[in-house]
Amino acid sequence: MTAQETLQVRVVKKQAEAEGIASYELARLDGAALPPFSAGSHIDVHLPGGLTRQYSLCNASHESHRYRIAVLRDPASRGGSVAMHDSVHEGDVITISTPRNHFALHPAQRTLLLAGGIGVTPLLCMADRLARTGADFALHYCTRSAERTAFAAEIAASAIAPHAHFHFDAGAPEQKLDTAAVLAAPGPDKRLYVCGPAGFIDHVVTTAKALGWAQDHIHLEYFGAPAQDTSGDQGFEVRIASTGKVYPIAPDVSVVEALRKEGIDILTSCEQGVCGTCLTRVLEGEVDHRDMYLTDEEKAANEQFMPCCSRARSKLLVLDL
Ligand code: FES
């Protein structure tokens, strides 16, 4: 991650949105306007106890008086969601980053938004934006049950309603998401956005690709990407093959970030090992793969890696740059 500007905000409202899900409205201490954001953006939240977690903004992107996030309490997670639920209360002051967007909307004739559970948060913001601009879109929102469906009433009462489809795992078969039917007609003017747990995303992306969707028309953001234990990370060196120059990579700095500081820019998008944008060929050295983009076979081949998140097992990596 690159260094982010931070700001202090107050939790002006904390509200239960569904079983296990709370939303938090954050505002500046002096009531001034917050930095602007676009649909699909997220913020880092610095939690009590030193944890930092990313949460998508799920309010309308034209609003400047608040940021709203929603958090599913997941005791099986790495502790961020439990800390948010148990230790962050209305009236508290917390530190957040300014918003950044790795999941931006692209112009399209038709846009499909597929949400799994709490993965609805960035898509809700997108749906609001699309509804306000009169765009052709559909929001398919899959959850376990109505009780676990955050923002259902809000969606039903909004301009998103005519475009929204709810699908409950616990519901009748005919209301379940027919992924193949929804994705049946790909085209150059269509875009697909998916957010949710890894299994949901994998199912949607696999189906989309099998139906002929182009990779660059599928946009995804994993919710709850598997945690990496970074506590034992070591420094290593990277050599740029074209110049022969060697750069140190500190234990807590990504290859992308370290090289960027040296004026060597690698194109990135998600910076979390999901999108594939930063794919770089490796000529020597052993990679410690941390991404969710390459297949197990590609990782084992050790010929390419994702410098936004992956590291080295060897002391040196030689990159084809
Ligand atoms: S920038 Fe997305 S995988 Fe590296």
XYZ file of C-alpha atoms and ligand atoms in Angstrom:
325
model
C 0.000 0.000 0.000
C 1.145 3.509 -0.604
C 1.230 6.035 2.213
C -2.213 7.544 2.636
C -3.286 10.847 4.012
C -5.243 10.299 7.219
C -7.932 12.256 8.991
C -9.825 12.030 12.234
C -13.566 11.558 12.079
C -16.338 11.068 14.574
C -18.747 8.132 14.481
C -21.920 10.208 14.331
C -24.214 7.206 13.935
C -23.884 3.468 14.454
C -26.854 1.405 13.407
C -27.796 -2.264 13.092
C -28.559 -2.956 9.410
C -29.150 -6.717 9.545
C -28.197 -9.724 11.623
C -24.519 -9.242 12.472
C -24.144 -6.118 10.314
C -23.727 -2.569 11.607
C -23.288 0.626 9.646
C -21.168 3.557 10.780
C -21.572 7.143 9.644
C -18.370 9.141 9.899
C -18.124 12.926 9.813
C -15.390 15.500 10.287
C -14.959 16.793 13.827
C -15.502 20.375 12.677
C -18.431 19.475 10.425
C -16.570 20.578 7.294
C -16.846 18.718 3.991
C -14.998 15.423 3.690
C -12.658 14.759 0.757
C -14.720 13.713 -2.277
C -14.950 10.100 -3.410
C -16.261 8.134 -6.369
C -18.452 5.015 -6.390
C -16.423 1.918 -5.515
C -14.020 3.750 -3.170
C -12.842 2.462 0.178
C -11.138 3.900 3.237
C -8.655 2.398 5.678
C -9.957 2.435 9.233
C -7.330 2.441 11.988
C -8.849 0.388 14.750
C -8.230 0.274 18.467
C -5.362 -2.154 19.087
C -3.379 -1.161 16.015
C -5.344 -3.030 13.338
C -6.073 -1.391 9.985
C -8.943 -2.569 7.825
C -10.388 -1.481 4.497
C -14.106 -0.774 4.171
C -16.025 0.345 1.096
C -18.018 3.535 1.247
C -21.702 2.736 0.798
C -23.354 6.135 0.835
C -24.110 8.259 -2.211
C -20.871 9.485 -3.749
C -22.092 13.070 -4.100
C -22.418 13.394 -0.303
C -19.677 15.351 1.433
C -21.047 15.537 4.989
C -20.475 11.854 5.780
C -18.814 8.587 4.844
C -20.818 5.474 5.575
C -19.349 1.995 5.949
C -20.952 -1.301 6.956
C -19.254 -4.159 8.763
C -20.241 -7.802 9.168
C -19.253 -9.149 12.568
C -17.246 -12.243 11.759
C -15.636 -13.889 14.787
C -13.685 -16.166 12.400
C -11.978 -13.187 10.764
C -8.687 -11.608 11.755
C -10.258 -9.435 14.457
C -11.046 -6.252 12.557
C -14.779 -6.795 12.315
C -15.091 -7.793 15.958
C -13.109 -4.701 16.999
C -15.393 -2.531 14.861
C -18.511 -4.011 16.423
C -17.355 -4.232 20.022
C -14.957 -1.320 20.415
C -16.164 1.418 18.063
C -19.216 3.273 19.315
C -21.298 6.286 18.423
C -19.431 9.420 19.467
C -15.961 7.845 19.198
C -13.239 9.587 17.240
C -11.300 7.306 14.897
C -8.548 7.747 12.324
C -9.217 6.867 8.700
C -7.431 7.303 5.394
C -8.755 9.479 2.638
C -10.755 7.429 0.085
C -9.127 5.646 -2.805
C -10.725 3.666 -5.572
C -9.499 0.381 -7.030
C -12.991 -0.583 -8.149
C -14.188 2.321 -10.245
C -17.203 2.373 -12.554
C -16.517 2.465 -16.292
C -18.930 3.894 -18.838
C -21.174 1.163 -20.277
C -24.461 0.682 -22.100
C -25.474 -1.814 -19.432
C -23.927 -2.549 -16.064
C -24.414 -5.670 -13.970
C -23.699 -5.513 -10.243
C -23.497 -8.865 -8.458
C -23.199 -8.735 -4.684
C -22.566 -11.541 -2.233
C -23.507 -10.640 1.360
C -21.672 -7.671 2.820
C -19.976 -7.316 -0.579
C -22.994 -5.187 -1.442
C -21.336 -2.110 0.066
C -19.366 -0.755 -2.922
C -22.097 -1.924 -5.308
C -24.740 -0.018 -3.380
C -22.780 3.160 -3.983
C -22.434 2.238 -7.668
C -26.152 1.445 -7.945
C -27.028 4.813 -6.466
C -24.748 6.537 -8.957
C -26.152 4.581 -11.907
C -29.753 5.235 -10.827
C -29.088 8.962 -10.506
C -27.603 9.127 -13.988
C -30.442 7.134 -15.557
C -28.118 4.295 -16.565
C -29.239 0.832 -17.609
C -28.185 -1.531 -14.843
C -29.216 -4.394 -12.571
C -28.198 -5.156 -9.004
C -28.341 -8.826 -8.004
C -27.934 -9.120 -4.254
C -27.369 -12.604 -2.825
C -27.583 -13.283 0.908
C -28.302 -16.177 3.196
C -31.701 -14.846 4.296
C -33.792 -11.685 4.502
C -32.616 -11.217 8.104
C -29.006 -11.039 6.928
C -29.691 -8.589 4.094
C -28.347 -5.157 4.967
C -29.961 -2.095 3.390
C -32.909 -4.071 1.962
C -35.476 -1.492 3.076
C -33.270 1.362 1.925
C -32.875 -0.194 -1.516
C -36.614 -0.898 -1.775
C -37.411 2.746 -1.002
C -34.819 4.207 -3.378
C -34.431 4.793 -7.106
C -32.433 1.544 -7.177
C -35.582 -0.505 -6.464
C -36.671 -1.128 -10.097
C -33.185 -2.458 -10.868
C -32.716 -4.588 -7.717
C -33.138 -8.349 -7.409
C -32.801 -10.095 -4.054
C -31.714 -13.722 -3.862
C -31.811 -15.631 -0.584
C -29.992 -18.938 -0.044
C -32.776 -19.913 2.346
C -35.517 -18.928 -0.113
C -37.490 -20.739 -2.801
C -35.506 -22.165 -5.745
C -37.112 -19.847 -8.305
C -35.753 -16.692 -6.613
C -32.152 -17.924 -6.420
C -29.580 -16.289 -8.647
C -29.417 -17.945 -12.059
C -25.916 -16.712 -12.776
C -25.759 -18.114 -16.294
C -29.073 -16.460 -17.243
C -28.063 -13.092 -15.802
C -24.704 -13.183 -17.604
C -26.027 -14.813 -20.763
C -25.415 -12.012 -23.239
C -21.954 -10.449 -22.891
C -21.077 -7.614 -25.196
C -18.517 -4.868 -25.716
C -20.822 -2.283 -24.120
C -21.504 -4.264 -20.952
C -19.593 -4.300 -17.685
C -19.801 -6.690 -14.787
C -18.902 -5.788 -11.193
C -18.697 -8.473 -8.533
C -18.025 -8.136 -4.828
C -18.353 -10.720 -2.101
C -16.614 -13.709 -0.583
C -14.024 -15.570 -2.667
C -16.326 -18.514 -3.444
C -19.060 -16.214 -4.755
C -16.651 -14.238 -6.908
C -15.008 -17.364 -8.287
C -18.411 -18.770 -9.259
C -19.499 -15.554 -10.997
C -16.184 -14.997 -12.778
C -15.913 -18.610 -13.925
C -19.467 -18.474 -15.278
C -18.873 -15.128 -16.983
C -15.707 -16.305 -18.701
C -17.372 -19.515 -19.855
C -20.111 -17.379 -21.421
C -17.588 -15.253 -23.293
C -17.190 -12.195 -21.086
C -13.902 -10.405 -21.769
C -11.547 -10.317 -18.799
C -11.270 -6.532 -18.916
C -15.048 -6.149 -18.672
C -15.175 -8.069 -15.406
C -14.338 -5.996 -12.330
C -14.062 -7.583 -8.956
C -13.270 -6.847 -5.386
C -12.817 -9.636 -2.896
C -14.454 -9.161 0.412
C -12.400 -10.592 3.188
C -9.406 -11.572 1.097
C -7.539 -14.312 2.946
C -5.291 -12.826 5.580
C -1.554 -12.977 5.095
C 0.654 -13.415 8.092
C 3.232 -10.712 7.454
C 4.844 -10.826 10.884
C 7.804 -12.897 9.663
C 8.434 -10.918 6.476
C 12.102 -10.321 5.672
C 13.749 -7.748 3.478
C 15.219 -8.804 0.133
C 16.639 -7.234 -2.998
C 15.295 -6.723 -6.488
C 17.483 -6.348 -9.566
C 16.077 -4.665 -12.671
C 17.340 -6.729 -15.594
C 17.493 -3.862 -18.113
C 19.703 -1.628 -15.960
C 21.375 -4.094 -13.605
C 20.504 -1.817 -10.684
C 19.677 -3.458 -7.356
C 17.131 -2.060 -4.901
C 16.461 -3.132 -1.309
C 12.882 -4.068 -0.388
C 12.224 -3.465 3.318
C 10.127 -6.041 5.247
C 7.047 -3.812 5.448
C 7.193 -2.327 1.941
C 5.893 -3.879 -1.276
C 8.068 -4.226 -4.368
C 5.762 -1.825 -6.213
C 6.060 0.757 -3.478
C 9.834 0.444 -3.091
C 10.434 0.752 -6.842
C 7.984 3.631 -7.133
C 10.078 5.589 -4.662
C 13.066 4.991 -6.967
C 11.151 6.344 -9.953
C 10.320 2.930 -11.417
C 6.575 2.754 -11.937
C 4.788 -0.554 -12.332
C 1.199 -0.148 -13.453
C -1.195 -1.177 -10.667
C -4.887 -1.146 -9.968
C -6.088 -3.138 -6.961
C -2.756 -3.355 -5.103
C -4.125 -6.403 -3.297
C -3.184 -9.237 -5.633
C -6.561 -9.596 -7.276
C -6.655 -7.811 -10.618
C -3.501 -8.958 -12.429
C -2.532 -5.467 -13.607
C 0.959 -5.506 -12.092
C 1.960 -8.922 -13.489
C 5.750 -8.939 -13.908
C 8.131 -11.571 -15.297
C 10.704 -13.035 -12.941
C 14.047 -14.092 -14.416
C 15.829 -15.300 -11.281
C 15.034 -15.967 -7.640
C 12.215 -17.674 -5.801
C 8.882 -15.901 -5.382
C 6.722 -15.965 -2.248
C 3.339 -15.660 -3.982
C 0.659 -13.758 -2.031
C -1.882 -13.027 -4.775
C -5.234 -14.507 -5.753
C -4.749 -13.963 -9.472
C -2.268 -16.598 -10.643
C -3.228 -20.256 -10.738
C -1.397 -22.762 -8.567
C 0.403 -24.017 -11.686
C 1.511 -20.508 -12.650
C 2.754 -19.905 -9.128
C 4.688 -23.161 -9.135
C 6.329 -22.207 -12.456
C 7.933 -19.207 -10.679
C 8.123 -17.230 -13.944
C 5.922 -14.277 -13.029
C 4.550 -12.593 -9.928
C 2.440 -9.768 -8.539
C 4.823 -7.164 -7.109
C 1.969 -5.282 -5.413
C 1.718 -7.999 -2.769
C 4.047 -10.935 -3.424
C 7.545 -11.130 -2.027
C 10.690 -13.273 -2.273
C 11.831 -16.441 -0.566
C 15.334 -15.893 -1.964
C 17.609 -12.979 -1.112
C 17.284 -11.594 -4.654
C 14.652 -11.435 -7.384
C 15.657 -10.420 -10.910
C 12.745 -8.794 -12.709
C 12.234 -8.468 -16.451
C 11.839 -4.702 -16.306
S -2.230 -4.360 -8.860
Fe -3.816 -5.817 -8.902
S -2.725 -7.687 -8.708
Fe -1.208 -6.183 -8.407
